Amino acid sequence: MMQHDPPLLGCVIGPWDYSFKALRATKECVIAIPTVDLADKVVDIGNCSGADVDKFIKFNLTPLPAEKVKAPLIAECLTNIECRVVDTRMVRKYNLFVLEAVQVWTDEKRKERRTIHHNGNGTFVVDGRTINLKKKMVKWPEFL
Amino acid sequence: MMQHDPPLLGCVIGPWDYSFKALRATKECVIAIPTVDLADKVVDIGNCSGADVDKFIKFNLTPLPAEKVKAPLIAECLTNIECRVVDTRMVRKYNLFVLEAVQVWTDEKRKERRTIHHNGNGTFVVDGRTINLKKKMVKWPEFL
């Protein structure tokens, strides 16, 4: 997350990835957020390339039409974020695309809602409980 | 995390924050990672400014000397990452500093190791269990 309004995401993609070429060409993408029940599938999806296989078919995923971009949503995911590339100046040096989230979908009926976070070594931390400290937060106008 | 080798971190800081001015001036910082037992203190720390108070004194935190930067480590935190600013070209537009992690310290004896992740609305997700899928990961030379 780089900015709240408008919502900007910084997204680093290896130039060896098919996604890199696709994002450069289309200037659009969907970031689909999987939950812990999909963890094995997430790893398998990362172990092959969209240059070789249609991952929707191979992994039995359901594409749904997005509203503002041509890339499809993934019905099995908790959240899908439709994004447009808004700045490519950091791509050459850092493989960093700046994306604007233009539409967000969340499956409110989904039971499993815990997301996973890769530690970088094949292990993933699963979301635990949520703590609510809203009452302690000073509101911004008071703070500034 | 923007890059693994050398390890680069992208760090967005609001220009209204004292940290913003300090980082611009010193070109160095320590990113201290707290755990869930410190959550209340984390919010209180965010509710005031280093321009007005010495947060180490006010919040009874223990500064420790870093090895490669002048900013202190925080003894109470699980991990401390010594960083140097290596690129400020995205500061004007995005408040984004590119930091290189030059030294990392982790308190191996600490019992509570669960970190917290702000959802942006005063609620925090606490780390849950870790799942290990190392066996499923294709090693990079095989993949490329």
Tab-separated table of C-alpha atoms in Angstrom:
chain	number	residue	atom	x	y	z
A	1	MET	CA	0.000	0.000	0.000
A	2	MET	CA	1.591	3.261	-1.088
A	3	GLN	CA	-1.251	5.736	-0.702
A	4	HIS	CA	-4.853	5.789	0.474
A	5	ASP	CA	-6.563	8.333	-1.757
A	6	PRO	CA	-6.507	7.460	-4.557
A	7	PRO	CA	-5.490	3.953	-3.441
A	8	LEU	CA	-2.072	3.106	-4.867
A	9	LEU	CA	-0.285	-0.221	-4.583
A	10	GLY	CA	3.405	-0.796	-5.202
A	11	CYS	CA	3.885	-4.108	-6.971
A	12	VAL	CA	7.290	-5.677	-7.635
A	13	ILE	CA	7.321	-8.454	-10.237
A	14	GLY	CA	10.376	-10.309	-11.491
A	15	PRO	CA	11.047	-9.554	-15.164
A	16	TRP	CA	11.374	-13.322	-15.739
A	17	ASP	CA	7.676	-13.727	-14.884
A	18	TYR	CA	4.982	-13.916	-17.524
A	19	SER	CA	2.987	-11.466	-15.379
A	20	PHE	CA	5.690	-8.859	-15.947
A	21	LYS	CA	5.275	-8.961	-19.729
A	22	ALA	CA	1.501	-9.116	-19.450
A	23	LEU	CA	1.344	-6.131	-17.119
A	24	ARG	CA	3.648	-4.096	-19.341
A	25	ALA	CA	1.541	-4.887	-22.376
A	26	THR	CA	-1.965	-4.509	-20.960
A	27	LYS	CA	-1.339	-1.890	-18.221
A	28	GLU	CA	-4.079	-3.597	-16.227
A	29	CYS	CA	-4.358	-6.479	-13.803
A	30	VAL	CA	-6.411	-8.049	-11.072
A	31	ILE	CA	-4.794	-8.807	-7.740
A	32	ALA	CA	-6.673	-11.791	-6.365
A	33	ILE	CA	-6.247	-12.522	-2.650
A	34	PRO	CA	-6.393	-16.207	-1.718
A	35	THR	CA	-7.098	-17.639	1.736
A	36	VAL	CA	-5.381	-20.407	3.689
A	37	ASP	CA	-7.552	-23.198	2.242
A	38	LEU	CA	-5.948	-22.414	-1.137
A	39	ALA	CA	-2.335	-22.434	0.105
A	40	ASP	CA	-1.263	-25.628	-1.693
A	41	LYS	CA	-2.800	-24.389	-4.899
A	42	VAL	CA	-1.073	-21.011	-4.487
A	43	VAL	CA	2.323	-22.718	-4.415
A	44	ASP	CA	1.493	-24.905	-7.421
A	45	ILE	CA	0.347	-21.820	-9.329
A	46	GLY	CA	3.669	-20.150	-8.533
A	47	ASN	CA	5.583	-23.207	-9.728
A	48	CYS	CA	4.519	-22.847	-13.348
A	49	SER	CA	4.177	-20.047	-15.867
A	50	GLY	CA	1.234	-18.545	-17.693
A	51	ALA	CA	3.483	-18.623	-20.768
A	52	ASP	CA	3.130	-22.431	-20.799
A	53	VAL	CA	-0.291	-23.198	-19.361
A	54	ASP	CA	-3.733	-21.669	-18.875
A	55	LYS	CA	-3.771	-21.557	-15.106
A	56	PHE	CA	-7.544	-21.123	-14.894
A	57	ILE	CA	-7.967	-24.494	-16.620
A	58	LYS	CA	-5.041	-26.297	-14.997
A	59	PHE	CA	-6.044	-25.265	-11.471
A	60	ASN	CA	-9.800	-25.348	-11.982
A	61	LEU	CA	-10.293	-21.672	-11.182
A	62	THR	CA	-13.383	-19.743	-12.221
A	63	PRO	CA	-12.824	-16.506	-14.149
A	64	LEU	CA	-15.412	-13.776	-13.607
A	65	PRO	CA	-15.647	-10.578	-15.627
A	66	ALA	CA	-14.173	-7.509	-13.972
A	67	GLU	CA	-15.882	-4.158	-14.192
A	68	LYS	CA	-13.121	-1.736	-15.081
A	69	VAL	CA	-10.319	-3.890	-16.520
A	70	LYS	CA	-10.153	-6.697	-19.055
A	71	ALA	CA	-8.321	-9.170	-16.805
A	72	PRO	CA	-10.700	-11.588	-15.054
A	73	LEU	CA	-11.442	-11.902	-11.345
A	74	ILE	CA	-10.921	-15.279	-9.644
A	75	ALA	CA	-14.192	-16.441	-8.104
A	76	GLU	CA	-12.435	-18.707	-5.574
A	77	CYS	CA	-10.523	-15.818	-3.975
A	78	LEU	CA	-11.660	-13.769	-0.990
A	79	THR	CA	-10.913	-10.405	-2.556
A	80	ASN	CA	-10.179	-9.208	-6.071
A	81	ILE	CA	-8.638	-5.805	-6.709
A	82	GLU	CA	-8.960	-4.365	-10.207
A	83	CYS	CA	-5.878	-2.284	-10.962
A	84	ARG	CA	-4.508	0.024	-13.608
A	85	VAL	CA	-0.805	0.772	-14.001
A	86	VAL	CA	-0.309	4.484	-13.330
A	87	ASP	CA	3.483	4.814	-13.144
A	88	THR	CA	6.203	2.709	-14.765
A	89	ARG	CA	9.194	4.934	-14.002
A	90	MET	CA	10.479	2.566	-11.302
A	91	VAL	CA	10.146	-0.559	-13.428
A	92	ARG	CA	13.563	-0.438	-15.041
A	93	LYS	CA	15.490	-0.074	-11.814
A	94	TYR	CA	13.283	-1.870	-9.285
A	95	ASN	CA	10.711	-3.891	-11.262
A	96	LEU	CA	8.213	-1.745	-9.350
A	97	PHE	CA	4.845	-0.963	-10.912
A	98	VAL	CA	2.627	1.640	-9.279
A	99	LEU	CA	-0.964	0.432	-9.541
A	100	GLU	CA	-4.176	2.287	-8.805
A	101	ALA	CA	-6.918	0.141	-7.334
A	102	VAL	CA	-9.972	1.126	-9.342
A	103	GLN	CA	-12.465	-1.444	-8.044
A	104	VAL	CA	-12.454	-3.900	-5.150
A	105	TRP	CA	-14.629	-6.987	-4.699
A	106	THR	CA	-14.885	-9.070	-1.556
A	107	ASP	CA	-16.811	-12.307	-1.190
A	108	GLU	CA	-18.823	-11.512	1.926
A	109	LYS	CA	-20.289	-15.019	2.085
A	110	ARG	CA	-16.955	-16.820	2.180
A	111	LYS	CA	-16.425	-18.663	5.464
A	112	GLU	CA	-12.646	-19.065	5.415
A	113	ARG	CA	-11.260	-15.529	5.460
A	114	ARG	CA	-7.725	-16.011	6.794
A	115	THR	CA	-5.098	-14.840	4.318
A	116	ILE	CA	-1.512	-16.104	4.137
A	117	HIS	CA	1.800	-14.257	4.043
A	118	HIS	CA	4.909	-15.786	2.509
A	119	ASN	CA	7.997	-15.586	4.689
A	120	GLY	CA	10.138	-16.068	1.592
A	121	ASN	CA	11.349	-19.587	2.345
A	122	GLY	CA	8.317	-21.754	1.583
A	123	THR	CA	6.649	-21.078	4.913
A	124	PHE	CA	3.557	-18.934	5.265
A	125	VAL	CA	2.094	-17.160	8.290
A	126	VAL	CA	-1.666	-17.539	8.533
A	127	ASP	CA	-3.815	-14.695	9.906
A	128	GLY	CA	-4.680	-15.165	13.568
A	129	ARG	CA	-7.117	-13.192	15.683
A	130	THR	CA	-7.950	-9.524	15.186
A	131	ILE	CA	-7.486	-7.020	17.984
A	132	ASN	CA	-9.517	-3.837	18.035
A	133	LEU	CA	-7.800	-0.705	19.297
A	134	LYS	CA	-10.024	1.820	17.532
A	135	LYS	CA	-10.866	3.546	20.821
A	136	LYS	CA	-7.200	4.243	21.460
A	137	MET	CA	-6.529	5.755	18.032
A	138	VAL	CA	-6.370	9.530	18.008
A	139	LYS	CA	-8.346	10.879	15.090
A	140	TRP	CA	-6.257	12.759	12.555
A	141	PRO	CA	-7.734	16.243	12.919
A	142	GLU	CA	-6.929	16.081	16.639
A	143	PHE	CA	-3.449	14.859	15.982
A	144	LEU	CA	-2.394	17.350	13.335
B	1	MET	CA	10.135	-5.702	0.558
B	2	MET	CA	11.291	-4.480	-2.841
B	3	GLN	CA	14.318	-6.648	-3.523
B	4	HIS	CA	16.207	-9.518	-1.894
B	5	ASP	CA	19.839	-8.933	-2.802
B	6	PRO	CA	20.789	-6.382	-1.659
B	7	PRO	CA	17.713	-6.250	0.596
B	8	LEU	CA	15.667	-3.155	-0.239
B	9	LEU	CA	12.592	-1.931	1.596
B	10	GLY	CA	10.097	0.584	0.272
B	11	CYS	CA	8.974	2.843	3.080
B	12	VAL	CA	6.171	5.407	2.749
B	13	ILE	CA	6.059	8.053	5.481
B	14	GLY	CA	3.662	10.991	5.658
B	15	PRO	CA	5.503	14.307	5.249
B	16	TRP	CA	3.632	15.568	8.352
B	17	ASP	CA	5.516	12.988	10.456
B	18	TYR	CA	8.622	13.866	12.421
B	19	SER	CA	10.140	10.626	11.056
B	20	PHE	CA	9.916	12.093	7.556
B	21	LYS	CA	12.095	15.062	8.444
B	22	ALA	CA	14.477	12.931	10.480
B	23	LEU	CA	14.920	10.400	7.688
B	24	ARG	CA	15.524	13.137	5.124
B	25	ALA	CA	18.137	14.731	7.352
B	26	THR	CA	19.994	11.668	8.618
B	27	LYS	CA	19.490	9.280	5.659
B	28	GLU	CA	19.461	6.466	8.200
B	29	CYS	CA	16.918	4.739	10.397
B	30	VAL	CA	16.099	1.632	12.366
B	31	ILE	CA	12.883	-0.214	11.642
B	32	ALA	CA	11.908	-1.866	14.911
B	33	ILE	CA	9.338	-4.660	14.713
B	34	PRO	CA	7.050	-4.947	17.745
B	35	THR	CA	5.022	-7.984	18.790
B	36	VAL	CA	1.423	-8.305	19.920
B	37	ASP	CA	2.207	-7.755	23.609
B	38	LEU	CA	3.252	-4.217	22.656
B	39	ALA	CA	0.133	-3.404	20.611
B	40	ASP	CA	-1.330	-0.832	23.031
B	41	LYS	CA	2.020	0.888	23.287
B	42	VAL	CA	2.356	0.901	19.484
B	43	VAL	CA	-0.885	2.857	19.167
B	44	ASP	CA	0.117	5.312	21.901
B	45	ILE	CA	3.471	5.828	20.193
B	46	GLY	CA	1.649	6.594	16.955
B	47	ASN	CA	-0.619	9.068	18.727
B	48	CYS	CA	2.156	11.528	19.536
B	49	SER	CA	5.138	13.029	17.740
B	50	GLY	CA	8.878	12.801	18.279
B	51	ALA	CA	8.867	16.551	17.656
B	52	ASP	CA	7.174	17.020	21.048
B	53	VAL	CA	8.384	14.164	23.246
B	54	ASP	CA	11.272	11.745	23.659
B	55	LYS	CA	9.401	8.524	22.989
B	56	PHE	CA	12.099	6.342	24.531
B	57	ILE	CA	11.538	8.107	27.865
B	58	LYS	CA	7.781	8.546	27.625
B	59	PHE	CA	7.174	4.894	26.722
B	60	ASN	CA	9.966	3.404	28.799
B	61	LEU	CA	11.789	1.897	25.837
B	62	THR	CA	15.429	0.878	25.980
B	63	PRO	CA	17.713	2.268	23.257
B	64	LEU	CA	20.610	0.046	22.218
B	65	PRO	CA	23.469	1.116	19.969
B	66	ALA	CA	23.184	-0.014	16.370
B	67	GLU	CA	26.197	-1.246	14.454
B	68	LYS	CA	26.014	0.538	11.125
B	69	VAL	CA	23.727	3.528	11.723
B	70	LYS	CA	23.469	6.206	14.396
B	71	ALA	CA	19.784	5.656	15.179
B	72	PRO	CA	19.256	3.355	18.170
B	73	LEU	CA	17.700	-0.110	18.232
B	74	ILE	CA	14.714	-0.733	20.535
B	75	ALA	CA	15.562	-3.529	22.975
B	76	GLU	CA	11.885	-4.392	23.577
B	77	CYS	CA	11.246	-5.224	19.907
B	78	LEU	CA	11.551	-8.650	18.311
B	79	THR	CA	13.571	-7.487	15.334
B	80	ASN	CA	15.502	-4.331	14.506
B	81	ILE	CA	16.532	-3.549	10.938
B	82	GLU	CA	19.292	-0.989	10.443
B	83	CYS	CA	18.642	0.890	7.201
B	84	ARG	CA	20.251	3.452	4.965
B	85	VAL	CA	18.307	5.567	2.484
B	86	VAL	CA	19.543	4.655	-1.000
B	87	ASP	CA	17.025	6.396	-3.261
B	88	THR	CA	14.920	9.515	-2.647
B	89	ARG	CA	13.637	10.047	-6.178
B	90	MET	CA	10.141	8.822	-5.276
B	91	VAL	CA	9.865	10.944	-2.139
B	92	ARG	CA	8.417	14.033	-3.745
B	93	LYS	CA	5.610	12.256	-5.551
B	94	TYR	CA	4.875	9.276	-3.299
B	95	ASN	CA	6.627	9.946	0.042
B	96	LEU	CA	8.450	6.704	-0.772
B	97	PHE	CA	11.965	6.160	0.543
B	98	VAL	CA	13.984	3.220	-0.749
B	99	LEU	CA	15.954	1.790	2.161
B	100	GLU	CA	18.722	-0.782	2.147
B	101	ALA	CA	18.720	-3.090	5.150
B	102	VAL	CA	22.373	-3.138	6.202
B	103	GLN	CA	22.082	-5.088	9.457
B	104	VAL	CA	19.320	-7.129	11.056
B	105	TRP	CA	18.989	-8.129	14.702
B	106	THR	CA	16.459	-10.579	16.101
B	107	ASP	CA	15.924	-11.367	19.773
B	108	GLU	CA	16.110	-15.167	19.659
B	109	LYS	CA	15.203	-15.497	23.339
B	110	ARG	CA	11.958	-13.564	23.108
B	111	LYS	CA	8.946	-15.763	23.877
B	112	GLU	CA	6.188	-13.714	22.265
B	113	ARG	CA	7.049	-13.603	18.577
B	114	ARG	CA	3.696	-12.830	16.950
B	115	THR	CA	3.759	-9.583	14.986
B	116	ILE	CA	0.747	-7.381	14.230
B	117	HIS	CA	-0.515	-5.896	10.982
B	118	HIS	CA	-2.641	-2.766	10.909
B	119	ASN	CA	-5.769	-3.032	8.802
B	120	GLY	CA	-5.874	0.749	8.587
B	121	ASN	CA	-8.916	1.303	10.806
B	122	GLY	CA	-7.578	0.717	14.314
B	123	THR	CA	-7.814	-3.044	14.092
B	124	PHE	CA	-4.775	-5.278	13.830
B	125	VAL	CA	-4.399	-8.862	12.614
B	126	VAL	CA	-2.143	-10.944	14.832
B	127	ASP	CA	0.077	-13.646	13.328
B	128	GLY	CA	-1.463	-17.104	13.599
B	129	ARG	CA	0.140	-20.449	12.862
B	130	THR	CA	2.854	-21.028	10.276
B	131	ILE	CA	2.378	-23.548	7.490
B	132	ASN	CA	5.387	-25.158	5.848
B	133	LEU	CA	5.167	-25.836	2.116
B	134	LYS	CA	8.907	-25.891	1.408
B	135	LYS	CA	8.669	-29.372	-0.123
B	136	LYS	CA	6.205	-28.136	-2.700
B	137	MET	CA	8.281	-25.140	-3.772
B	138	VAL	CA	10.133	-25.646	-7.049
B	139	LYS	CA	13.706	-24.453	-6.677
B	140	TRP	CA	14.582	-21.559	-8.942
B	141	PRO	CA	17.188	-23.184	-11.167
B	142	GLU	CA	14.618	-25.864	-12.038
B	143	PHE	CA	11.969	-23.281	-12.701
B	144	LEU	CA	13.962	-20.910	-14.879
